Amino acid sequence: MCLSCTLIQQPYAQQVELKRSQAQTLLEPYGPTAWLEPFTGPEQGYRTRIKMVVGGTYRRPTFGILDRERRGVDLRECGVIHPELTRMFGLIHSLIRISKLAPYSVPERTGELKQVHMTLNEAGQIMLRFVMRSRAGVKALRPNLAGFLERAPHIVTVTANLLPDHVALAEGEEEIHLTGETTFPLTISRLPLRVRPQGFVQTNQAVAEGLYAQAGEWIAAASRDSHVGPPETVWDLYAGVGGFGFTAAQAGAGHVIGVETSSEAVAAGNAAAAAQGMAAVEFIAADATQWVREKPAPELIIVNPPRRGLGPDLPVWLNECEAESIIYSSCNPTTLARDLAAMSNWSIEQARLFDMFPQTPHMEVIALLSRS
Ligand SMILES: C[S@@+](CC[C@H](N)C(=O)[O-])C[C@H]1O[C@@H](n2cnc3c(N)ncnc32)[C@H](O)[C@@H]1O
């Protein structure tokens, strides 16, 4: 049984209130904070990006998670998955069956297909990725792909990702493109971007757009209040494909540098900037903590790290830097609070809960920091 949606029995308004009060308690020492109204999107069917572990047999595959014995548990009816993605499982099931594509069995270490990943865009198009143990799985799939795509014309990008090792990872390094399209169209921060299979995109696109807009509003408000206009330079650290960076450019920032470890995301961000004629935006593949060293800080720094937070060194650097403000967007208020504990020169001026993951205890919190 899946234990992700631990709040599912509670009325939705209560869930939001619970998260707001948890975030407020955790971040209380780093204020005084003006809390904005929580931002919510759809309560169900909100996941536009999913990663499903495949189990069972090729005749009766399961899509979901593995239980304690590492056997597949089927979650294709899960209510938080967007219905357009749920509808795809029947066809994918047929493709697996006619290809005799055996799901990977963790206990036996046999089989090929480990996971199925899907991303949905605002036009209803889908990127589909098969995480496979080896090329044998790809070979089994190929002859049946054209027929499958005829039945699912809105699946526009298909890849196989190779994960040969027996490890609990979601994907490996090698990506094999199975369709002409090697990228996937996705509107991020109101811009038509082309993302690549291995780059991070947010799980809940509707709420992510609200998150970027919040950063844009803070930048616009600071420009008005300071009477000196938008910031000359902005860093978007942990940039992904640049949702925050593009928002800063749209709010008038003179020069935006996005820093991100995934070269796929960096390539997608740079391609989008070129396609949009946004010469002011550039992306660099680097570790954020290493990259900031020895550089003069810009007026505004935006950080959006993974759940583990910024790590031990970057908060110390941020604490001493000369930036005028920092926007910290976090999917884990516990690590946000821990990082802020090392940044005593800064305090939270405004903060807002974004309910990116309804029914689960997870949340996104964005905070505008100014000098204490
Ligand atoms: C929570 S995601 C945020 C992405 C982006 N800001 C967005 O809104 O989609 C965190 C991103 O940080 C990247 N990342 C992880 N460790 C990093 C590091 N040490 N330096 C730079 N980027 C890193 C990941 O590849 C991922 O794209």
mmCIF file of C-alpha atoms and ligand atoms in Angstrom:
data_model
loop_
_atom_site.group_PDB
_atom_site.id
_atom_site.type_symbol
_atom_site.label_atom_id
_atom_site.label_comp_id
_atom_site.label_asym_id
_atom_site.label_seq_id
_atom_site.Cartn_x
_atom_site.Cartn_y
_atom_site.Cartn_z
ATOM 1 C CA MET A 1 0.000 0.000 0.000
ATOM 2 C CA CYS A 2 1.213 3.521 -0.851
ATOM 3 C CA LEU A 3 1.783 5.672 2.214
ATOM 4 C CA SER A 4 2.376 8.994 0.447
ATOM 5 C CA CYS A 5 -1.091 10.539 0.858
ATOM 6 C CA THR A 6 -1.143 10.506 4.651
ATOM 7 C CA LEU A 7 -3.497 13.523 4.811
ATOM 8 C CA ILE A 8 -6.130 12.088 2.474
ATOM 9 C CA GLN A 9 -8.713 11.587 5.257
ATOM 10 C CA GLN A 10 -8.641 15.268 6.212
ATOM 11 C CA PRO A 11 -10.791 17.889 4.473
ATOM 12 C CA TYR A 12 -8.593 19.833 2.083
ATOM 13 C CA ALA A 13 -8.919 23.194 3.880
ATOM 14 C CA GLN A 14 -7.639 21.501 7.061
ATOM 15 C CA GLN A 15 -4.666 20.043 5.207
ATOM 16 C CA VAL A 16 -3.644 23.497 3.984
ATOM 17 C CA GLU A 17 -4.096 24.991 7.440
ATOM 18 C CA LEU A 18 -1.975 22.205 8.981
ATOM 19 C CA LYS A 19 0.866 22.809 6.531
ATOM 20 C CA ARG A 20 0.670 26.576 6.948
ATOM 21 C CA SER A 21 0.933 26.265 10.708
ATOM 22 C CA GLN A 22 3.818 23.746 10.466
ATOM 23 C CA ALA A 23 5.737 26.049 8.135
ATOM 24 C CA GLN A 24 5.003 29.060 10.331
ATOM 25 C CA THR A 25 6.228 27.260 13.469
ATOM 26 C CA LEU A 26 9.427 26.064 11.789
ATOM 27 C CA LEU A 27 10.243 29.467 10.326
ATOM 28 C CA GLU A 28 9.074 31.629 13.244
ATOM 29 C CA PRO A 29 12.649 32.234 14.549
ATOM 30 C CA TYR A 30 13.720 33.711 11.207
ATOM 31 C CA GLY A 31 11.054 36.444 10.856
ATOM 32 C CA PRO A 32 9.314 38.792 11.468
ATOM 33 C CA THR A 33 7.455 37.318 8.553
ATOM 34 C CA ALA A 34 4.384 38.604 6.751
ATOM 35 C CA TRP A 35 2.662 35.381 5.649
ATOM 36 C CA LEU A 36 0.709 35.664 2.390
ATOM 37 C CA GLU A 37 -2.442 33.587 1.788
ATOM 38 C CA PRO A 38 -1.555 29.965 0.910
ATOM 39 C CA PHE A 39 -1.576 29.270 -2.829
ATOM 40 C CA THR A 40 -3.522 26.170 -3.843
ATOM 41 C CA GLY A 41 -4.252 24.395 -7.124
ATOM 42 C CA PRO A 42 -6.308 21.289 -7.901
ATOM 43 C CA GLU A 43 -6.659 18.902 -4.920
ATOM 44 C CA GLN A 44 -6.725 15.802 -7.146
ATOM 45 C CA GLY A 45 -5.229 14.913 -10.506
ATOM 46 C CA TYR A 46 -2.506 17.508 -10.049
ATOM 47 C CA ARG A 47 0.586 15.440 -10.836
ATOM 48 C CA THR A 48 1.683 16.294 -14.358
ATOM 49 C CA ARG A 49 4.962 14.417 -13.944
ATOM 50 C CA ILE A 50 5.046 10.839 -12.613
ATOM 51 C CA LYS A 51 7.635 8.113 -12.090
ATOM 52 C CA MET A 52 6.066 4.654 -11.756
ATOM 53 C CA VAL A 53 8.041 1.538 -10.839
ATOM 54 C CA VAL A 54 7.011 -1.401 -13.024
ATOM 55 C CA GLY A 55 6.554 -4.830 -11.449
ATOM 56 C CA GLY A 56 4.596 -8.025 -12.125
ATOM 57 C CA THR A 57 4.914 -9.822 -15.457
ATOM 58 C CA TYR A 58 4.712 -8.657 -19.062
ATOM 59 C CA ARG A 59 1.192 -10.097 -19.238
ATOM 60 C CA ARG A 60 0.111 -8.422 -15.969
ATOM 61 C CA PRO A 61 2.438 -5.525 -15.229
ATOM 62 C CA THR A 62 1.962 -3.282 -12.194
ATOM 63 C CA PHE A 63 2.686 0.468 -12.301
ATOM 64 C CA GLY A 64 3.381 2.126 -8.966
ATOM 65 C CA ILE A 65 5.746 1.182 -6.177
ATOM 66 C CA LEU A 66 7.358 -1.931 -4.694
ATOM 67 C CA ASP A 67 6.203 -3.439 -1.400
ATOM 68 C CA ARG A 68 8.502 -4.635 1.410
ATOM 69 C CA GLU A 69 9.243 -7.859 -0.455
ATOM 70 C CA ARG A 70 10.101 -5.702 -3.495
ATOM 71 C CA ARG A 71 7.041 -6.899 -5.439
ATOM 72 C CA GLY A 72 5.035 -4.514 -7.585
ATOM 73 C CA VAL A 73 2.004 -2.667 -6.166
ATOM 74 C CA ASP A 74 -0.330 -1.229 -8.779
ATOM 75 C CA LEU A 75 -1.171 2.469 -8.307
ATOM 76 C CA ARG A 76 -2.372 3.387 -11.761
ATOM 77 C CA GLU A 77 -5.725 4.493 -10.289
ATOM 78 C CA CYS A 78 -3.967 6.884 -7.880
ATOM 79 C CA GLY A 79 -6.145 10.000 -7.599
ATOM 80 C CA VAL A 80 -3.359 12.577 -7.553
ATOM 81 C CA ILE A 81 -2.145 11.590 -11.037
ATOM 82 C CA HIS A 82 -3.487 13.808 -13.814
ATOM 83 C CA PRO A 83 -6.298 11.899 -15.602
ATOM 84 C CA GLU A 84 -4.620 12.396 -18.998
ATOM 85 C CA LEU A 85 -1.669 10.362 -17.696
ATOM 86 C CA THR A 86 -3.883 7.750 -15.993
ATOM 87 C CA ARG A 87 -5.556 7.119 -19.357
ATOM 88 C CA MET A 88 -2.216 6.085 -20.861
ATOM 89 C CA PHE A 89 -1.614 3.016 -18.695
ATOM 90 C CA GLY A 90 -3.956 0.772 -20.722
ATOM 91 C CA LEU A 91 -2.054 1.450 -23.948
ATOM 92 C CA ILE A 92 1.341 1.150 -22.266
ATOM 93 C CA HIS A 93 0.205 -2.143 -20.745
ATOM 94 C CA SER A 94 -0.673 -3.416 -24.265
ATOM 95 C CA LEU A 95 2.699 -2.300 -25.618
ATOM 96 C CA ILE A 96 4.526 -4.148 -22.829
ATOM 97 C CA ARG A 97 2.449 -7.261 -23.462
ATOM 98 C CA ILE A 98 2.915 -7.450 -27.234
ATOM 99 C CA SER A 99 6.619 -6.651 -26.845
ATOM 100 C CA LYS A 100 6.957 -9.397 -24.192
ATOM 101 C CA LEU A 101 8.916 -6.792 -22.257
ATOM 102 C CA ALA A 102 9.496 -8.372 -18.843
ATOM 103 C CA PRO A 103 9.366 -6.002 -15.860
ATOM 104 C CA TYR A 104 12.546 -6.004 -13.802
ATOM 105 C CA SER A 105 12.245 -8.151 -10.691
ATOM 106 C CA VAL A 106 14.328 -6.744 -7.846
ATOM 107 C CA PRO A 107 14.417 -10.016 -5.793
ATOM 108 C CA GLU A 108 15.377 -12.167 -8.807
ATOM 109 C CA ARG A 109 17.404 -9.554 -10.680
ATOM 110 C CA THR A 110 15.746 -10.595 -13.931
ATOM 111 C CA GLY A 111 13.723 -8.695 -16.526
ATOM 112 C CA GLU A 112 14.215 -5.404 -18.337
ATOM 113 C CA LEU A 113 11.633 -2.702 -17.662
ATOM 114 C CA LYS A 114 12.259 -0.884 -14.381
ATOM 115 C CA GLN A 115 10.128 2.260 -14.523
ATOM 116 C CA VAL A 116 7.810 4.321 -16.694
ATOM 117 C CA HIS A 117 8.048 8.122 -16.454
ATOM 118 C CA MET A 118 5.525 10.520 -17.994
ATOM 119 C CA THR A 119 5.313 14.310 -18.251
ATOM 120 C CA LEU A 120 2.186 16.114 -19.469
ATOM 121 C CA ASN A 121 2.148 19.601 -20.972
ATOM 122 C CA GLU A 122 -0.598 22.204 -21.069
ATOM 123 C CA ALA A 123 -1.581 21.132 -24.612
ATOM 124 C CA GLY A 124 -2.248 17.555 -23.441
ATOM 125 C CA GLN A 125 0.941 16.198 -25.050
ATOM 126 C CA ILE A 126 3.027 13.602 -23.236
ATOM 127 C CA MET A 127 6.702 12.682 -22.929
ATOM 128 C CA LEU A 128 7.101 8.973 -22.150
ATOM 129 C CA ARG A 129 10.302 7.398 -20.867
ATOM 130 C CA PHE A 130 11.003 3.708 -20.288
ATOM 131 C CA VAL A 131 13.758 3.062 -17.743
ATOM 132 C CA MET A 132 15.355 -0.232 -18.849
ATOM 133 C CA ARG A 133 18.067 -2.481 -17.604
ATOM 134 C CA SER A 134 19.703 -2.893 -21.035
ATOM 135 C CA ARG A 135 19.412 -2.476 -24.787
ATOM 136 C CA ALA A 136 17.647 -5.854 -24.959
ATOM 137 C CA GLY A 137 14.565 -4.121 -23.568
ATOM 138 C CA VAL A 138 14.816 -1.381 -26.183
ATOM 139 C CA LYS A 139 15.147 -4.026 -28.916
ATOM 140 C CA ALA A 140 11.959 -5.718 -27.743
ATOM 141 C CA LEU A 141 10.032 -2.447 -27.743
ATOM 142 C CA ARG A 142 11.135 -0.928 -31.055
ATOM 143 C CA PRO A 143 9.128 -3.043 -33.562
ATOM 144 C CA ASN A 144 5.851 -2.226 -31.757
ATOM 145 C CA LEU A 145 6.414 1.462 -31.154
ATOM 146 C CA ALA A 146 5.033 2.840 -34.428
ATOM 147 C CA GLY A 147 1.708 1.016 -33.926
ATOM 148 C CA PHE A 148 1.553 2.204 -30.316
ATOM 149 C CA LEU A 149 2.149 5.839 -31.306
ATOM 150 C CA GLU A 150 -0.575 5.669 -33.954
ATOM 151 C CA ARG A 151 -2.994 4.869 -31.141
ATOM 152 C CA ALA A 152 -1.568 7.583 -28.880
ATOM 153 C CA PRO A 153 -0.737 10.524 -31.180
ATOM 154 C CA HIS A 154 -0.409 12.964 -28.252
ATOM 155 C CA ILE A 155 2.655 11.039 -27.001
ATOM 156 C CA VAL A 156 5.167 13.186 -28.853
ATOM 157 C CA THR A 157 8.489 12.261 -27.240
ATOM 158 C CA VAL A 158 9.547 8.717 -26.299
ATOM 159 C CA THR A 159 12.896 7.646 -24.890
ATOM 160 C CA ALA A 160 14.514 4.676 -23.212
ATOM 161 C CA ASN A 161 16.788 5.438 -20.295
ATOM 162 C CA LEU A 162 19.361 2.783 -19.430
ATOM 163 C CA LEU A 163 19.901 1.891 -15.762
ATOM 164 C CA PRO A 164 22.024 -1.284 -15.921
ATOM 165 C CA ASP A 165 23.001 -1.424 -12.245
ATOM 166 C CA HIS A 166 20.950 -3.041 -9.487
ATOM 167 C CA VAL A 167 20.443 0.247 -7.625
ATOM 168 C CA ALA A 168 17.484 2.109 -6.141
ATOM 169 C CA LEU A 169 17.704 5.046 -8.561
ATOM 170 C CA ALA A 170 14.981 6.487 -10.773
ATOM 171 C CA GLU A 171 17.138 6.648 -13.899
ATOM 172 C CA GLY A 172 20.591 6.151 -15.399
ATOM 173 C CA GLU A 173 22.859 8.323 -17.516
ATOM 174 C CA GLU A 174 22.262 7.053 -21.040
ATOM 175 C CA GLU A 175 19.130 8.205 -22.877
ATOM 176 C CA ILE A 176 18.121 6.621 -26.185
ATOM 177 C CA HIS A 177 15.677 8.645 -28.278
ATOM 178 C CA LEU A 178 12.959 6.510 -29.833
ATOM 179 C CA THR A 179 11.066 9.281 -31.649
ATOM 180 C CA GLY A 180 12.223 12.115 -33.927
ATOM 181 C CA GLU A 181 11.537 14.575 -31.112
ATOM 182 C CA THR A 182 14.424 14.682 -28.640
ATOM 183 C CA THR A 183 12.878 17.478 -26.560
ATOM 184 C CA PHE A 184 9.395 18.105 -25.161
ATOM 185 C CA PRO A 185 7.412 21.366 -25.385
ATOM 186 C CA LEU A 186 6.426 22.753 -21.982
ATOM 187 C CA THR A 187 5.303 26.253 -21.028
ATOM 188 C CA ILE A 188 7.303 27.460 -18.039
ATOM 189 C CA SER A 189 6.964 30.966 -16.682
ATOM 190 C CA ARG A 190 4.702 31.763 -19.654
ATOM 191 C CA LEU A 191 7.468 30.866 -22.123
ATOM 192 C CA PRO A 192 7.270 27.985 -24.611
ATOM 193 C CA LEU A 193 10.332 25.958 -23.592
ATOM 194 C CA ARG A 194 11.630 22.651 -24.918
ATOM 195 C CA VAL A 195 12.722 20.488 -22.006
ATOM 196 C CA ARG A 196 14.952 17.424 -22.288
ATOM 197 C CA PRO A 197 14.179 14.039 -20.778
ATOM 198 C CA GLN A 198 16.746 14.194 -17.978
ATOM 199 C CA GLY A 199 16.177 17.795 -16.844
ATOM 200 C CA PHE A 200 14.111 18.480 -13.703
ATOM 201 C CA VAL A 201 10.615 19.906 -14.134
ATOM 202 C CA GLN A 202 8.138 20.537 -11.332
ATOM 203 C CA THR A 203 5.579 17.866 -10.400
ATOM 204 C CA ASN A 204 2.598 20.182 -10.294
ATOM 205 C CA GLN A 205 2.774 22.579 -13.200
ATOM 206 C CA ALA A 206 -0.220 24.718 -12.166
ATOM 207 C CA VAL A 207 1.212 25.474 -8.730
ATOM 208 C CA ALA A 208 4.757 25.897 -10.115
ATOM 209 C CA GLU A 209 3.498 28.690 -12.367
ATOM 210 C CA GLY A 210 2.054 30.428 -9.288
ATOM 211 C CA LEU A 211 5.410 30.033 -7.548
ATOM 212 C CA TYR A 212 7.334 31.700 -10.384
ATOM 213 C CA ALA A 213 4.723 34.463 -10.544
ATOM 214 C CA GLN A 214 5.218 35.123 -6.805
ATOM 215 C CA ALA A 215 8.948 35.637 -7.363
ATOM 216 C CA GLY A 216 8.108 37.931 -10.288
ATOM 217 C CA GLU A 217 5.779 40.008 -8.091
ATOM 218 C CA TRP A 218 8.432 40.427 -5.406
ATOM 219 C CA ILE A 219 10.995 41.531 -8.001
ATOM 220 C CA ALA A 220 8.529 43.998 -9.542
ATOM 221 C CA ALA A 221 7.529 45.383 -6.123
ATOM 222 C CA ALA A 222 11.192 45.856 -5.093
ATOM 223 C CA SER A 223 11.891 47.682 -8.384
ATOM 224 C CA ARG A 224 8.983 50.061 -7.753
ATOM 225 C CA ASP A 225 9.873 50.676 -4.112
ATOM 226 C CA SER A 226 13.591 51.250 -4.672
ATOM 227 C CA HIS A 227 12.989 53.795 -7.469
ATOM 228 C CA VAL A 228 16.102 52.433 -9.182
ATOM 229 C CA GLY A 229 14.248 49.953 -11.344
ATOM 230 C CA PRO A 230 14.726 46.200 -11.767
ATOM 231 C CA PRO A 231 17.914 44.498 -10.554
ATOM 232 C CA GLU A 232 20.881 44.709 -12.906
ATOM 233 C CA THR A 233 22.001 41.132 -12.225
ATOM 234 C CA VAL A 234 20.144 38.118 -10.799
ATOM 235 C CA TRP A 235 21.478 34.645 -10.080
ATOM 236 C CA ASP A 236 19.076 31.714 -10.297
ATOM 237 C CA LEU A 237 20.885 28.973 -8.350
ATOM 238 C CA TYR A 238 19.564 25.402 -8.738
ATOM 239 C CA ALA A 239 17.919 26.738 -11.876
ATOM 240 C CA GLY A 240 16.531 23.611 -13.557
ATOM 241 C CA VAL A 241 15.370 24.840 -16.972
ATOM 242 C CA GLY A 242 15.061 28.356 -15.584
ATOM 243 C CA GLY A 243 11.524 28.980 -14.338
ATOM 244 C CA PHE A 244 12.739 31.561 -11.817
ATOM 245 C CA GLY A 245 15.461 32.993 -14.072
ATOM 246 C CA PHE A 246 13.086 33.606 -16.975
ATOM 247 C CA THR A 247 10.620 35.179 -14.548
ATOM 248 C CA ALA A 248 13.346 37.563 -13.338
ATOM 249 C CA ALA A 249 14.167 38.492 -16.944
ATOM 250 C CA GLN A 250 10.483 39.126 -17.643
ATOM 251 C CA ALA A 251 10.408 41.386 -14.561
ATOM 252 C CA GLY A 252 13.149 43.458 -16.197
ATOM 253 C CA ALA A 253 16.418 42.076 -14.736
ATOM 254 C CA GLY A 254 19.341 43.195 -16.881
ATOM 255 C CA HIS A 255 21.345 39.980 -16.745
ATOM 256 C CA VAL A 256 20.251 36.586 -15.383
ATOM 257 C CA ILE A 257 22.660 33.717 -14.762
ATOM 258 C CA GLY A 258 21.139 30.312 -14.036
ATOM 259 C CA VAL A 259 23.420 27.770 -12.362
ATOM 260 C CA GLU A 260 22.463 24.110 -12.493
ATOM 261 C CA THR A 261 24.309 20.773 -12.364
ATOM 262 C CA SER A 262 22.191 18.996 -15.010
ATOM 263 C CA SER A 263 23.754 19.696 -18.407
ATOM 264 C CA GLU A 264 20.466 18.629 -20.034
ATOM 265 C CA ALA A 265 18.552 21.320 -18.145
ATOM 266 C CA VAL A 266 21.271 23.899 -18.913
ATOM 267 C CA ALA A 267 21.115 23.077 -22.633
ATOM 268 C CA ALA A 268 17.311 23.379 -22.572
ATOM 269 C CA GLY A 269 17.503 26.723 -20.745
ATOM 270 C CA ASN A 270 20.090 28.170 -23.158
ATOM 271 C CA ALA A 271 18.158 26.914 -26.195
ATOM 272 C CA ALA A 272 14.982 28.539 -24.851
ATOM 273 C CA ALA A 273 16.775 31.830 -24.166
ATOM 274 C CA ALA A 274 18.146 31.838 -27.734
ATOM 275 C CA ALA A 275 14.748 30.922 -29.220
ATOM 276 C CA GLN A 276 13.081 33.740 -27.282
ATOM 277 C CA GLY A 277 15.787 36.256 -28.196
ATOM 278 C CA MET A 278 16.479 36.730 -24.467
ATOM 279 C CA ALA A 279 20.183 37.555 -24.675
ATOM 280 C CA ALA A 280 20.088 38.658 -21.026
ATOM 281 C CA VAL A 281 19.580 35.061 -19.809
ATOM 282 C CA GLU A 282 22.323 32.427 -19.703
ATOM 283 C CA PHE A 283 22.683 29.061 -17.989
ATOM 284 C CA ILE A 284 25.890 27.518 -16.711
ATOM 285 C CA ALA A 285 26.449 23.874 -15.759
ATOM 286 C CA ALA A 286 28.117 23.984 -12.355
ATOM 287 C CA ASP A 287 27.739 23.154 -8.697
ATOM 288 C CA ALA A 288 26.102 26.230 -7.152
ATOM 289 C CA THR A 289 28.321 26.280 -4.039
ATOM 290 C CA GLN A 290 31.545 26.063 -6.071
ATOM 291 C CA TRP A 291 30.366 28.546 -8.666
ATOM 292 C CA VAL A 292 29.498 31.439 -6.309
ATOM 293 C CA ARG A 293 32.982 31.501 -4.758
ATOM 294 C CA GLU A 294 35.198 34.491 -5.607
ATOM 295 C CA LYS A 295 32.364 36.254 -7.410
ATOM 296 C CA PRO A 296 30.831 39.582 -6.424
ATOM 297 C CA ALA A 297 27.207 38.953 -5.448
ATOM 298 C CA PRO A 298 24.450 40.395 -7.657
ATOM 299 C CA GLU A 299 21.548 42.470 -6.290
ATOM 300 C CA LEU A 300 19.234 39.445 -6.114
ATOM 301 C CA ILE A 301 19.975 35.748 -5.600
ATOM 302 C CA ILE A 302 17.249 33.125 -6.060
ATOM 303 C CA VAL A 303 17.860 29.637 -4.660
ATOM 304 C CA ASN A 304 15.642 26.566 -5.175
ATOM 305 C CA PRO A 305 17.566 23.512 -3.950
ATOM 306 C CA PRO A 306 16.354 19.896 -3.743
ATOM 307 C CA ARG A 307 14.885 18.551 -0.474
ATOM 308 C CA ARG A 308 18.297 18.290 1.170
ATOM 309 C CA GLY A 309 18.639 22.098 1.124
ATOM 310 C CA LEU A 310 21.738 24.182 0.430
ATOM 311 C CA GLY A 311 24.251 22.057 2.347
ATOM 312 C CA PRO A 312 26.714 23.391 4.905
ATOM 313 C CA ASP A 313 28.729 25.928 2.852
ATOM 314 C CA LEU A 314 26.354 27.945 0.677
ATOM 315 C CA PRO A 315 24.344 29.410 3.610
ATOM 316 C CA VAL A 316 27.613 30.638 5.141
ATOM 317 C CA TRP A 317 28.575 32.309 1.842
ATOM 318 C CA LEU A 318 25.089 33.802 1.428
ATOM 319 C CA ASN A 319 25.221 35.147 4.959
ATOM 320 C CA GLU A 320 28.322 37.197 4.194
ATOM 321 C CA CYS A 321 27.542 38.183 0.608
ATOM 322 C CA GLU A 322 26.643 41.691 -0.559
ATOM 323 C CA ALA A 323 23.320 40.834 -2.265
ATOM 324 C CA GLU A 324 20.386 43.154 -1.509
ATOM 325 C CA SER A 325 17.836 40.376 -1.313
ATOM 326 C CA ILE A 326 17.440 36.633 -1.566
ATOM 327 C CA ILE A 327 14.439 34.576 -2.644
ATOM 328 C CA TYR A 328 14.578 31.032 -1.233
ATOM 329 C CA SER A 329 12.046 28.531 -2.618
ATOM 330 C CA SER A 330 12.076 25.233 -0.751
ATOM 331 C CA CYS A 331 10.205 21.935 -0.968
ATOM 332 C CA ASN A 332 11.336 21.127 2.578
ATOM 333 C CA PRO A 333 10.776 23.754 5.286
ATOM 334 C CA THR A 334 12.921 21.721 7.719
ATOM 335 C CA THR A 335 16.055 22.173 5.603
ATOM 336 C CA LEU A 336 14.989 25.747 4.814
ATOM 337 C CA ALA A 337 14.922 26.463 8.573
ATOM 338 C CA ARG A 338 18.288 24.734 9.039
ATOM 339 C CA ASP A 339 19.868 26.827 6.262
ATOM 340 C CA LEU A 340 18.383 30.046 7.669
ATOM 341 C CA ALA A 341 19.881 29.221 11.075
ATOM 342 C CA ALA A 342 23.296 29.745 9.421
ATOM 343 C CA MET A 343 22.198 33.055 7.833
ATOM 344 C CA SER A 344 21.716 35.375 10.803
ATOM 345 C CA ASN A 345 22.355 38.472 8.664
ATOM 346 C CA TRP A 346 19.094 37.733 6.866
ATOM 347 C CA SER A 347 15.488 37.457 7.963
ATOM 348 C CA ILE A 348 12.250 36.511 6.261
ATOM 349 C CA GLU A 349 10.281 39.552 5.166
ATOM 350 C CA GLN A 350 7.442 37.697 3.424
ATOM 351 C CA ALA A 351 6.652 34.032 2.928
ATOM 352 C CA ARG A 352 3.981 31.963 1.235
ATOM 353 C CA LEU A 353 2.966 28.318 1.305
ATOM 354 C CA PHE A 354 2.414 26.724 -2.110
ATOM 355 C CA ASP A 355 0.486 23.478 -1.817
ATOM 356 C CA MET A 356 2.382 21.664 -4.550
ATOM 357 C CA PHE A 357 1.584 18.182 -3.176
ATOM 358 C CA PRO A 358 -2.057 18.012 -1.876
ATOM 359 C CA GLN A 359 -3.061 14.937 0.199
ATOM 360 C CA THR A 360 0.601 14.462 1.220
ATOM 361 C CA PRO A 361 2.479 16.174 4.077
ATOM 362 C CA HIS A 362 4.882 17.767 1.561
ATOM 363 C CA MET A 363 4.792 21.461 0.727
ATOM 364 C CA GLU A 364 6.678 24.225 -1.057
ATOM 365 C CA VAL A 365 7.478 27.438 0.815
ATOM 366 C CA ILE A 366 8.900 30.530 -0.842
ATOM 367 C CA ALA A 367 10.527 33.210 1.303
ATOM 368 C CA LEU A 368 11.714 36.721 0.499
ATOM 369 C CA LEU A 369 14.762 37.467 2.652
ATOM 370 C CA SER A 370 16.088 40.901 3.477
ATOM 371 C CA ARG A 371 18.911 42.093 5.701
ATOM 372 C CA SER A 372 18.185 41.572 9.393
HETATM 373 C C1 LIG B 1 14.017 21.621 -6.789
HETATM 374 S S1 LIG B 1 14.818 21.560 -8.347
HETATM 375 C C2 LIG B 1 14.495 23.197 -8.881
HETATM 376 C C3 LIG B 1 14.637 23.464 -10.344
HETATM 377 C C4 LIG B 1 14.082 24.792 -10.845
HETATM 378 N N1 LIG B 1 14.391 25.916 -10.008
HETATM 379 C C5 LIG B 1 12.602 24.692 -11.106
HETATM 380 O O1 LIG B 1 11.824 25.507 -10.623
HETATM 381 O O2 LIG B 1 12.194 23.779 -11.845
HETATM 382 C C6 LIG B 1 16.492 21.555 -7.885
HETATM 383 C C7 LIG B 1 17.469 21.606 -9.060
HETATM 384 O O3 LIG B 1 18.789 21.716 -8.506
HETATM 385 C C8 LIG B 1 19.691 20.996 -9.315
HETATM 386 N N2 LIG B 1 20.880 20.767 -8.466
HETATM 387 C C9 LIG B 1 21.067 19.787 -7.544
HETATM 388 N N3 LIG B 1 22.244 19.963 -6.910
HETATM 389 C C10 LIG B 1 22.800 21.092 -7.430
HETATM 390 C C11 LIG B 1 24.009 21.803 -7.161
HETATM 391 N N4 LIG B 1 24.874 21.371 -6.243
HETATM 392 N N5 LIG B 1 24.254 22.932 -7.857
HETATM 393 C C12 LIG B 1 23.389 23.374 -8.816
HETATM 394 N N6 LIG B 1 22.224 22.736 -9.108
HETATM 395 C C13 LIG B 1 21.932 21.613 -8.427
HETATM 396 C C14 LIG B 1 18.891 19.781 -9.736
HETATM 397 O O4 LIG B 1 19.424 19.213 -10.913
HETATM 398 C C15 LIG B 1 17.493 20.384 -9.946
HETATM 399 O O5 LIG B 1 17.324 20.795 -11.287
#
